[in-house]
PDB file of C-alpha atoms in Angstrom:
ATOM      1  CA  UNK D 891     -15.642 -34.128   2.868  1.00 81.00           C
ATOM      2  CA  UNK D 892     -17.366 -31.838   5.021  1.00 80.00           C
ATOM      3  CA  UNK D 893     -21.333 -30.701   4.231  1.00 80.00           C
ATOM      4  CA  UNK D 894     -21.236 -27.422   5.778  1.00 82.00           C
ATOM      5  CA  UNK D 895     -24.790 -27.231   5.204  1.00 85.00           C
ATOM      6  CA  UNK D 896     -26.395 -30.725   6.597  1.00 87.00           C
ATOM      7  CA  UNK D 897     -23.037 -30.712   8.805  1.00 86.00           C
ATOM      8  CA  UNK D 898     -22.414 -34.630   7.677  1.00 83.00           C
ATOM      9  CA  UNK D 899     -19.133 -35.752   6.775  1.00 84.00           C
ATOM     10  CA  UNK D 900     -18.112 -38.558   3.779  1.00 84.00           C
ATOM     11  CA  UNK D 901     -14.499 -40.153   3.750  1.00 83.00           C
ATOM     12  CA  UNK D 902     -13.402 -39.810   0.361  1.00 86.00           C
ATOM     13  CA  UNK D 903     -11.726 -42.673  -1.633  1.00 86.00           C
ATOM     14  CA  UNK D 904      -7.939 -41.494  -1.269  1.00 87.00           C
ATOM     15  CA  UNK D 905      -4.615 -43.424  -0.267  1.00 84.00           C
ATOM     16  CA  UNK D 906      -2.667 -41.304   1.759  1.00 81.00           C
ATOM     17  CA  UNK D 907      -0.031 -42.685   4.434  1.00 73.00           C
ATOM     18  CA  UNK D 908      -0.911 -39.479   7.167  1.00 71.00           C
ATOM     19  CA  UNK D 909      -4.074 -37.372   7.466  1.00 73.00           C
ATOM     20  CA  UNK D 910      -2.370 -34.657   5.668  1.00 84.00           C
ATOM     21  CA  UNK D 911      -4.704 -32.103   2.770  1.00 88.00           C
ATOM     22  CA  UNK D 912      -2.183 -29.504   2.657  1.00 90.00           C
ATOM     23  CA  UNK D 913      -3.970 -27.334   0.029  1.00 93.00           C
ATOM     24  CA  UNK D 914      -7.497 -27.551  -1.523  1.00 94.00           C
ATOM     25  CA  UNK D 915      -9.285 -25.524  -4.383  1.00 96.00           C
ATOM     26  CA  UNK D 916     -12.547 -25.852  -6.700  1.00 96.00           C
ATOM     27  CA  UNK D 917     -12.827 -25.460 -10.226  1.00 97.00           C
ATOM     28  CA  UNK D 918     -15.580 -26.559 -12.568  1.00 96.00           C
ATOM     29  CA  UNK D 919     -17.354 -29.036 -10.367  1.00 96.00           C
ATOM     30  CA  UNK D 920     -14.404 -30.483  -9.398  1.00 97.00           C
ATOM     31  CA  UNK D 921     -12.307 -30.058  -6.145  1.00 96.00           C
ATOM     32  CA  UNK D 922      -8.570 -30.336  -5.968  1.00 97.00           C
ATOM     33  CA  UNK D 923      -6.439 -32.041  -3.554  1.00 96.00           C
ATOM     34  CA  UNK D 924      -2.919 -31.772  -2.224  1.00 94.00           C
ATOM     35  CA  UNK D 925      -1.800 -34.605  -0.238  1.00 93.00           C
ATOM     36  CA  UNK D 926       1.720 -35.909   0.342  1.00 89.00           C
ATOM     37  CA  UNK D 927       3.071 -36.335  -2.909  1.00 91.00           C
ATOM     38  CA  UNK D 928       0.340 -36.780  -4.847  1.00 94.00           C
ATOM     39  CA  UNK D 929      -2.383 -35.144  -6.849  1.00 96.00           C
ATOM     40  CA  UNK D 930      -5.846 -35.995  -6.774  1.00 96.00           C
ATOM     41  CA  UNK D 931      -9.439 -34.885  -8.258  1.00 97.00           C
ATOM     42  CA  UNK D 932     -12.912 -35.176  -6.739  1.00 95.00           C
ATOM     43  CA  UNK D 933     -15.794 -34.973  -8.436  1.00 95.00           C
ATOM     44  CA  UNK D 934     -18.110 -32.639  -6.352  1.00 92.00           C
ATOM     45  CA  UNK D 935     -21.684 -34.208  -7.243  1.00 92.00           C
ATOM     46  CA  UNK D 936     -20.679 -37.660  -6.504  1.00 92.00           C
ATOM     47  CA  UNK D 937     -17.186 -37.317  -4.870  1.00 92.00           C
ATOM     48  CA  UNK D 938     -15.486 -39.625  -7.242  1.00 94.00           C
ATOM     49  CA  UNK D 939     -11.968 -39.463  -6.561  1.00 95.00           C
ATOM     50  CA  UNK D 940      -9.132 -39.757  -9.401  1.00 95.00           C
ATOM     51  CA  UNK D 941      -5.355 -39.360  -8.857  1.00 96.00           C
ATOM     52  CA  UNK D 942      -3.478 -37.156 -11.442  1.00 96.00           C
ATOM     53  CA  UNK D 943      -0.582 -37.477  -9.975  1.00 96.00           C
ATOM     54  CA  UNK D 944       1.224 -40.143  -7.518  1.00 93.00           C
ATOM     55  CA  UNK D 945       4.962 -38.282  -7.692  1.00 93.00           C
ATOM     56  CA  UNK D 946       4.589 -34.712  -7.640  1.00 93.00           C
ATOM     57  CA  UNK D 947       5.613 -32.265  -4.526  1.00 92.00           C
ATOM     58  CA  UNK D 948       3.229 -28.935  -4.472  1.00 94.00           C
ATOM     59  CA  UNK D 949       3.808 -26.035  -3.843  1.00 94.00           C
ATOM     60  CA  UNK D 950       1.016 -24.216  -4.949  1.00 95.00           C
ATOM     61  CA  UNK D 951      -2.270 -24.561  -6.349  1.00 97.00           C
ATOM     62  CA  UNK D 952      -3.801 -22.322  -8.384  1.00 97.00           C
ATOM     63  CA  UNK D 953      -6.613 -21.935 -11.272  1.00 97.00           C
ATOM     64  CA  UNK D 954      -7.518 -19.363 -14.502  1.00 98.00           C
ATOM     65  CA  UNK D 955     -11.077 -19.425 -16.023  1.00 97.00           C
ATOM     66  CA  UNK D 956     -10.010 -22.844 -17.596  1.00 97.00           C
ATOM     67  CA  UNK D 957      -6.801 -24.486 -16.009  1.00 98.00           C
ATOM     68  CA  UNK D 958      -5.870 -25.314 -13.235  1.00 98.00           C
ATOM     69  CA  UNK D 959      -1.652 -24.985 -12.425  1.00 98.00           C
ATOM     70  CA  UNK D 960       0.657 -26.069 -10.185  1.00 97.00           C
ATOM     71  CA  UNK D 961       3.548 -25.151  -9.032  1.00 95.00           C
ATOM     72  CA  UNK D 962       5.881 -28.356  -8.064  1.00 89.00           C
ATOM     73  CA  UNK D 963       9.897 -28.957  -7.140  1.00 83.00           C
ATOM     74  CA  UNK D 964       9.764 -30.226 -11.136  1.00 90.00           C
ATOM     75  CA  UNK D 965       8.670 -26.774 -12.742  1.00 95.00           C
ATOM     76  CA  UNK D 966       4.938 -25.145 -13.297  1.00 97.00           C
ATOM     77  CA  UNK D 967       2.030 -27.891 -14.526  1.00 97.00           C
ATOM     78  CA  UNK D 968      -1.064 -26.940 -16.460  1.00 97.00           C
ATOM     79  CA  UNK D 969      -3.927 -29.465 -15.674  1.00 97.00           C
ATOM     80  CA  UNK D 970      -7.201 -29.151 -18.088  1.00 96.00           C
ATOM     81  CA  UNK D 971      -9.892 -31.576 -17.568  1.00 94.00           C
ATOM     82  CA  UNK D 972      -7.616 -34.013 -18.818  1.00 94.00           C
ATOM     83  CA  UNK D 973      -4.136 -33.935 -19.086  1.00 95.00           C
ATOM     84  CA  UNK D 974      -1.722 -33.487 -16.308  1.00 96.00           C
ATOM     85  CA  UNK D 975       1.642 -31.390 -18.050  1.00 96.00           C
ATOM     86  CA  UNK D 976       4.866 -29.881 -17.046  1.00 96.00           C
ATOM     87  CA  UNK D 977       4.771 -26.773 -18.873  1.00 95.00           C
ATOM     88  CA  UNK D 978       7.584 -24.798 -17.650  1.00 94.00           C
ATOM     89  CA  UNK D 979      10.858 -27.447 -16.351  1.00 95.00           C
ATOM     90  CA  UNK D 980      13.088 -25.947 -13.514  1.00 92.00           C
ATOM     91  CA  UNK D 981      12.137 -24.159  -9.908  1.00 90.00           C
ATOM     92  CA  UNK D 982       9.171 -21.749  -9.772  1.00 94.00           C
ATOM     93  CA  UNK D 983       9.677 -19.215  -7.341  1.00 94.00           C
ATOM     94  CA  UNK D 984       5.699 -17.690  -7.085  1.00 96.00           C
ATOM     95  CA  UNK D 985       2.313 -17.946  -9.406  1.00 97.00           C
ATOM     96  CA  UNK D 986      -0.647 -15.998  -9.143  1.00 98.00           C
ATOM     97  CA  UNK D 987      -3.580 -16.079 -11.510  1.00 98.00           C
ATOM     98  CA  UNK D 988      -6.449 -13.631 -12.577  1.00 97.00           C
ATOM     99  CA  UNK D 989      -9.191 -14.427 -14.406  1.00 96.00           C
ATOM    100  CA  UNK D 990      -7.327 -15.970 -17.649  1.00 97.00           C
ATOM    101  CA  UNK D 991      -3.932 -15.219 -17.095  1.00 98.00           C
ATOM    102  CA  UNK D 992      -1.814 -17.357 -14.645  1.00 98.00           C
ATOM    103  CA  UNK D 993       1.849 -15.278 -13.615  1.00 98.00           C
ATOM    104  CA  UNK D 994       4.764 -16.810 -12.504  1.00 97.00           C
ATOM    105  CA  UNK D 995       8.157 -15.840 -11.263  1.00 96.00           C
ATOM    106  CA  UNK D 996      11.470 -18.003 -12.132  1.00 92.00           C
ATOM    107  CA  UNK D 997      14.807 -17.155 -11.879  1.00 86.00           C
ATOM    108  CA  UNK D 998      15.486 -14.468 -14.096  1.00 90.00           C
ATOM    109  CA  UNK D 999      12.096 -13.310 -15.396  1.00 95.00           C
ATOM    110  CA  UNK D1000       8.434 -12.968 -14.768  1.00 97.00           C
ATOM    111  CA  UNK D1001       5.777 -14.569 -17.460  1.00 97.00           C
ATOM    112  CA  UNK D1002       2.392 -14.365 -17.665  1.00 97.00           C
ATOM    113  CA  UNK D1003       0.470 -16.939 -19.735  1.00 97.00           C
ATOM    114  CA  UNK D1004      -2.769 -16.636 -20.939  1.00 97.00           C
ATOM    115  CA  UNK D1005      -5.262 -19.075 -21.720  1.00 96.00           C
ATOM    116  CA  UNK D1006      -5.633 -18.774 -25.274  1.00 95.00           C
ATOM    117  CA  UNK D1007      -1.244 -19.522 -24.869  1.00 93.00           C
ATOM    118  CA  UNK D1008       0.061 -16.057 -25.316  1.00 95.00           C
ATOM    119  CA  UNK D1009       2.761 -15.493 -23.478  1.00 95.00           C
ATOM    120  CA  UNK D1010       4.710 -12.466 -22.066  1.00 96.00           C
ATOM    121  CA  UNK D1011       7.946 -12.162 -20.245  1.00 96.00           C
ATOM    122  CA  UNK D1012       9.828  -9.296 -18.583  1.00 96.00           C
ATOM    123  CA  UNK D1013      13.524  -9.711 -16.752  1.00 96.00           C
ATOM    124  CA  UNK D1014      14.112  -9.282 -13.066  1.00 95.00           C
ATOM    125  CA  UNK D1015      17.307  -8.455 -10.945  1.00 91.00           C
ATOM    126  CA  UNK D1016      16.557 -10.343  -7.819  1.00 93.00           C
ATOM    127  CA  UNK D1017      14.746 -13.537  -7.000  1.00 93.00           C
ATOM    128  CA  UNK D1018      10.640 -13.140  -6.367  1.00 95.00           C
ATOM    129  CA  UNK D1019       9.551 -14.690  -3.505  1.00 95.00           C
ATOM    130  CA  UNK D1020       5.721 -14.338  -3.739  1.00 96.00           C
ATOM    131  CA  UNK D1021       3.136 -12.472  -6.254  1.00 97.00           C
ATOM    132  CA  UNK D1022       0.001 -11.336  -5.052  1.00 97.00           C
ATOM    133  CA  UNK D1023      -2.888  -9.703  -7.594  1.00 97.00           C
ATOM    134  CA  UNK D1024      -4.649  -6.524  -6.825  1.00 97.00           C
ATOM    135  CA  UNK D1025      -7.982  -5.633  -5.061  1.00 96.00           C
ATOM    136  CA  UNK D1026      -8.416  -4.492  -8.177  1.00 96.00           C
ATOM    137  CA  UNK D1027      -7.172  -7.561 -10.634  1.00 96.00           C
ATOM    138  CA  UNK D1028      -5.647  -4.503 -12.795  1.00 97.00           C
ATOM    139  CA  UNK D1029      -2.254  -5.218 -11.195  1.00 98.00           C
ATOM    140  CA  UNK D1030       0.213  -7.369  -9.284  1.00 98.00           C
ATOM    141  CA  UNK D1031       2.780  -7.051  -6.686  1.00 98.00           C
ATOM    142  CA  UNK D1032       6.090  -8.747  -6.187  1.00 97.00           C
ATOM    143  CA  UNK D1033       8.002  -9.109  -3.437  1.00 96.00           C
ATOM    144  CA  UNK D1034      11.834 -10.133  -3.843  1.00 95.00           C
ATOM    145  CA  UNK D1035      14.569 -11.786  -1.942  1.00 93.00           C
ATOM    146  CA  UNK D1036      15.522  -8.136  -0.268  1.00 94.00           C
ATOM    147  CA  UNK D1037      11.869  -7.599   0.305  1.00 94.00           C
ATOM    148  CA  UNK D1038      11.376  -5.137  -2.308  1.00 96.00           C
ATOM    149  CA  UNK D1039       7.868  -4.684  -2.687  1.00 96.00           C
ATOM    150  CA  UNK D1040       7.082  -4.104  -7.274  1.00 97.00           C
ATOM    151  CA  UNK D1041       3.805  -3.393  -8.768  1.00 97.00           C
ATOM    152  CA  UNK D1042       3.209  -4.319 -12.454  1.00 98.00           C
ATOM    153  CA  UNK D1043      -0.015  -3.516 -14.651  1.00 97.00           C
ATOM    154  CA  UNK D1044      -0.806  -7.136 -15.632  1.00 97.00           C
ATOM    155  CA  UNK D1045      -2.026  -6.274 -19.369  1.00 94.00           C
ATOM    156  CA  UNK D1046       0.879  -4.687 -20.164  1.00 94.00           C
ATOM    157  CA  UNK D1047       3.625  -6.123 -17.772  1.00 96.00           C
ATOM    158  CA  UNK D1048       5.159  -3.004 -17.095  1.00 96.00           C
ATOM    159  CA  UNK D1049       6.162  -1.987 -13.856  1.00 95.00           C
ATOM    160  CA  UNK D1050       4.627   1.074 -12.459  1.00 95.00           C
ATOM    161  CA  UNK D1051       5.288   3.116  -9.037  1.00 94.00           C
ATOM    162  CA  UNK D1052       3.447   2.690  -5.683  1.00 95.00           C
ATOM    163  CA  UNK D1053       3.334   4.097  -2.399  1.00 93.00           C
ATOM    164  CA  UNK D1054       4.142   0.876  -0.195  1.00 95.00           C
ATOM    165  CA  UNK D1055       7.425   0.527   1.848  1.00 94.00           C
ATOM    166  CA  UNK D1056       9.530  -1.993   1.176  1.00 94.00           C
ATOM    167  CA  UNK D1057       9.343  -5.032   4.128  1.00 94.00           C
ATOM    168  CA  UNK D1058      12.304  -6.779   6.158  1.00 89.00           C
ATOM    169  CA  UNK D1059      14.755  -9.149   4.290  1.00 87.00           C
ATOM    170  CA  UNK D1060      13.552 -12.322   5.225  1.00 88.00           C
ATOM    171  CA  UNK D1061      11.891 -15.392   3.793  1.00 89.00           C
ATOM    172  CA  UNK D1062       8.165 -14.824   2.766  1.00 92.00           C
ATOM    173  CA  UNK D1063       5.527 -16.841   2.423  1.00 90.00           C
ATOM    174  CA  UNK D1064       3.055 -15.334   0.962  1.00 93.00           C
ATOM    175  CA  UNK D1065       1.208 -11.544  -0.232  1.00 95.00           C
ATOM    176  CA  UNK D1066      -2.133 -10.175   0.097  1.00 96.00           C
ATOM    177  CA  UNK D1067      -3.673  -7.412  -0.917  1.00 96.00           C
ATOM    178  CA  UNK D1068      -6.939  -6.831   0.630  1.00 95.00           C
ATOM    179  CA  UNK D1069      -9.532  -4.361  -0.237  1.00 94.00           C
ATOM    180  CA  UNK D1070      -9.296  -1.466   1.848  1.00 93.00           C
ATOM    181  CA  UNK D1071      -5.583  -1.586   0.426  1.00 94.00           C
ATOM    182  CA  UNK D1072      -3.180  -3.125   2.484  1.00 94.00           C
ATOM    183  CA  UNK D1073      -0.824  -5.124   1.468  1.00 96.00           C
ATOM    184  CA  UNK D1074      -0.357  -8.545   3.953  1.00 96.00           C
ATOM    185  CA  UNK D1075       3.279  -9.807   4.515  1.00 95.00           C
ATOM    186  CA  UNK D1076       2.857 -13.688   5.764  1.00 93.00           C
ATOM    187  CA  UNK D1077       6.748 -14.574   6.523  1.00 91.00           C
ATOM    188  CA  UNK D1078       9.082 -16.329   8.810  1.00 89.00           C
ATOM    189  CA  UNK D1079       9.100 -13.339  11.148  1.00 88.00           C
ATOM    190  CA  UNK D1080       5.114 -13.583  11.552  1.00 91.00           C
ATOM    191  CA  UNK D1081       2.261 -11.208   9.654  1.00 92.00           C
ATOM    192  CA  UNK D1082       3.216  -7.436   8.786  1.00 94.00           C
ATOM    193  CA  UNK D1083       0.781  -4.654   7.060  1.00 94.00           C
ATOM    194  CA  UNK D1084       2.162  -2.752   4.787  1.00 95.00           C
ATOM    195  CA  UNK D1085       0.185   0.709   4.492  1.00 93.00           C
ATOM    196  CA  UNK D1086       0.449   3.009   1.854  1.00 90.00           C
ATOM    197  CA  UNK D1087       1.937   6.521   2.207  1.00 82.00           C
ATOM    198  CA  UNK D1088      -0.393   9.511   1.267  1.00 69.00           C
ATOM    199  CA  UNK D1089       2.377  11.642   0.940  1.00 64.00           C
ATOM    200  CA  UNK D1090       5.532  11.857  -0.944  1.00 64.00           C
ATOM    201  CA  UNK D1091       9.010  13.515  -0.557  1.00 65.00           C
ATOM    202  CA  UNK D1092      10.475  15.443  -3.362  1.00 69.00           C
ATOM    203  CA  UNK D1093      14.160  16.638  -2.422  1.00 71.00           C
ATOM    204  CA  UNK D1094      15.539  20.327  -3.486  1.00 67.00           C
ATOM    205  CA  UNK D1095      18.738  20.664  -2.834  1.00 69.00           C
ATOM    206  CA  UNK D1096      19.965  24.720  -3.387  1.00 64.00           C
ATOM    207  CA  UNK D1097      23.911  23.907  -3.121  1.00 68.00           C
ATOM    208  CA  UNK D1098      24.663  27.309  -1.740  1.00 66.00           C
ATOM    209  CA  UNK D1099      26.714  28.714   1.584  1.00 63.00           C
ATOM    210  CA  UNK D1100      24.099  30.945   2.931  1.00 64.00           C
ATOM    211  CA  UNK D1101      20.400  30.154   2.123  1.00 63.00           C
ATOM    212  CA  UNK D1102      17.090  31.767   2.605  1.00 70.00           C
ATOM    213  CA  UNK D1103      13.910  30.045   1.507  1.00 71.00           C
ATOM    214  CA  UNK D1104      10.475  30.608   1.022  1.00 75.00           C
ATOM    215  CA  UNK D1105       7.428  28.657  -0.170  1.00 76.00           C
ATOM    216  CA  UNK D1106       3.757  29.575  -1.014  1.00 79.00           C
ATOM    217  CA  UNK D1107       0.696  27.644  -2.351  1.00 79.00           C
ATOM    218  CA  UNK D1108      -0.554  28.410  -6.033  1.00 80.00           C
ATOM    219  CA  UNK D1109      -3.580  27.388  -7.821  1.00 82.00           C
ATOM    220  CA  UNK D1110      -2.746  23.476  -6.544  1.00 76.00           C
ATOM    221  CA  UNK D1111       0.951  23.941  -6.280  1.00 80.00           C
ATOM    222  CA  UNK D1112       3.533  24.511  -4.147  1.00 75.00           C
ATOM    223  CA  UNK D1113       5.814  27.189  -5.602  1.00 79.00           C
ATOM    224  CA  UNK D1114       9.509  26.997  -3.457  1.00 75.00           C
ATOM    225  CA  UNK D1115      11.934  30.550  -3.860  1.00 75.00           C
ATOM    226  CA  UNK D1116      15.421  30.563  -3.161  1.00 72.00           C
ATOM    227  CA  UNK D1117      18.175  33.001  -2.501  1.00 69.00           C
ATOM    228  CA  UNK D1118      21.219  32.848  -1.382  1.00 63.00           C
ATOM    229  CA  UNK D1119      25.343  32.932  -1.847  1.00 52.00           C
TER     230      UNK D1119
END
């Protein structure tokens, strides 16, 4: 463990066969480690090291205001203080958490869980590859197997319209949405931005042989006159 601020390092007490942390996060004095197949906690005053788990293949890790979860080959895990459990059996496609909610994506449906153990689902048509919250925490963004880019308001789980473009069909990684707006596409292919459009088309179609058309602004609107045959 590094001291970024005496710059002194301490080995910590774990068995791993390669010098492999793929993911690390803190939550309530504690840090939380994920090596090759296993699961382990360090204590951040005294780096006491425990292993939660010595069979378990991460994908993600993740924390609310009082869990932490992880996303494994097995299904999603809710860890709190002290009990390591599967939650949720079968593949988990994407999680994201906010605040005390944690959201995750299986095969059919999107849930969100909250602390407290209320739960909420919604069904989807395609398989989500990765959620993302917003700048905001108000909502969250989905991006599916097509790259379909969905926004949902997270206390209602109801999906709601947005002005990003969809992205390429590929497989990705991961979303971020940052705070001046953009939406980060981490795939395969490499990084993309995905900028919102100020503007928005609205077709009118006047079905008619010979057309003539006129338009004029209006106390904030756009007033469009046709005539034709």
């Amino acid at each position: 463990l590094f001291d970024t601020s005496t710059g002194q390092a301490k080995k910590l007490d774990i068995d791993i066969h390669r010098n492999s942390i793929y993911q690390v996060i803190a939550h309530k004095g504690y840090y939380y480690l994920d090596v090759p197949n296993k699961l382990y906690q360090v204590n951040a005053n005294n780096l006491i090291t425990k292993l939660l788990s010595d069979n378990i293949n991460i994908r993600t890790l993740k924390f609310t205001d009082n869990f932490v979860y992880i996303s494994s080959s097995d299904g999603l895990y809710q860890f709190d203080g002290e009990t390591l459990q599967l939650l949720v059996s079968g593949e988990i496609a994407a999680i994201e958490t906010i605040a005390n909610k944690v959201i995750y994506a299986s095969a059919n449906k999107i849930t969100i869980l909250s602390d407290n153990g209320i739960k909420r689902s919604i069904a989807i048509e395609d398989k989500i590859l990765a959620l993302t919250k917003s700048n905001t925490e108000k909502y969250f963004y989905s991006v599916d197997r097509h790259g379909k880019i969905k926004k949902y308001i997270v206390d209602r789980l109801t999906k709601v319209a947005h002005a990003y473009p969809n992205t390429k069909q590929t497989y990705i990684e991961k979303l971020f949405h940052d705070d001046s707006g953009v939406l980060w596409v981490i795939s395969n292919h490499g990084i993309e931005q995905l900028i919102p459009s100020m503007s928005q088309n609205i077709p009118l179609v006047f079905d008619v042989f010979l057309n003539s058309i006129t338009l004029t602004a209006h106390n904030d609107n756009i007033i469009v006159g046709s005539y034709g045959a």
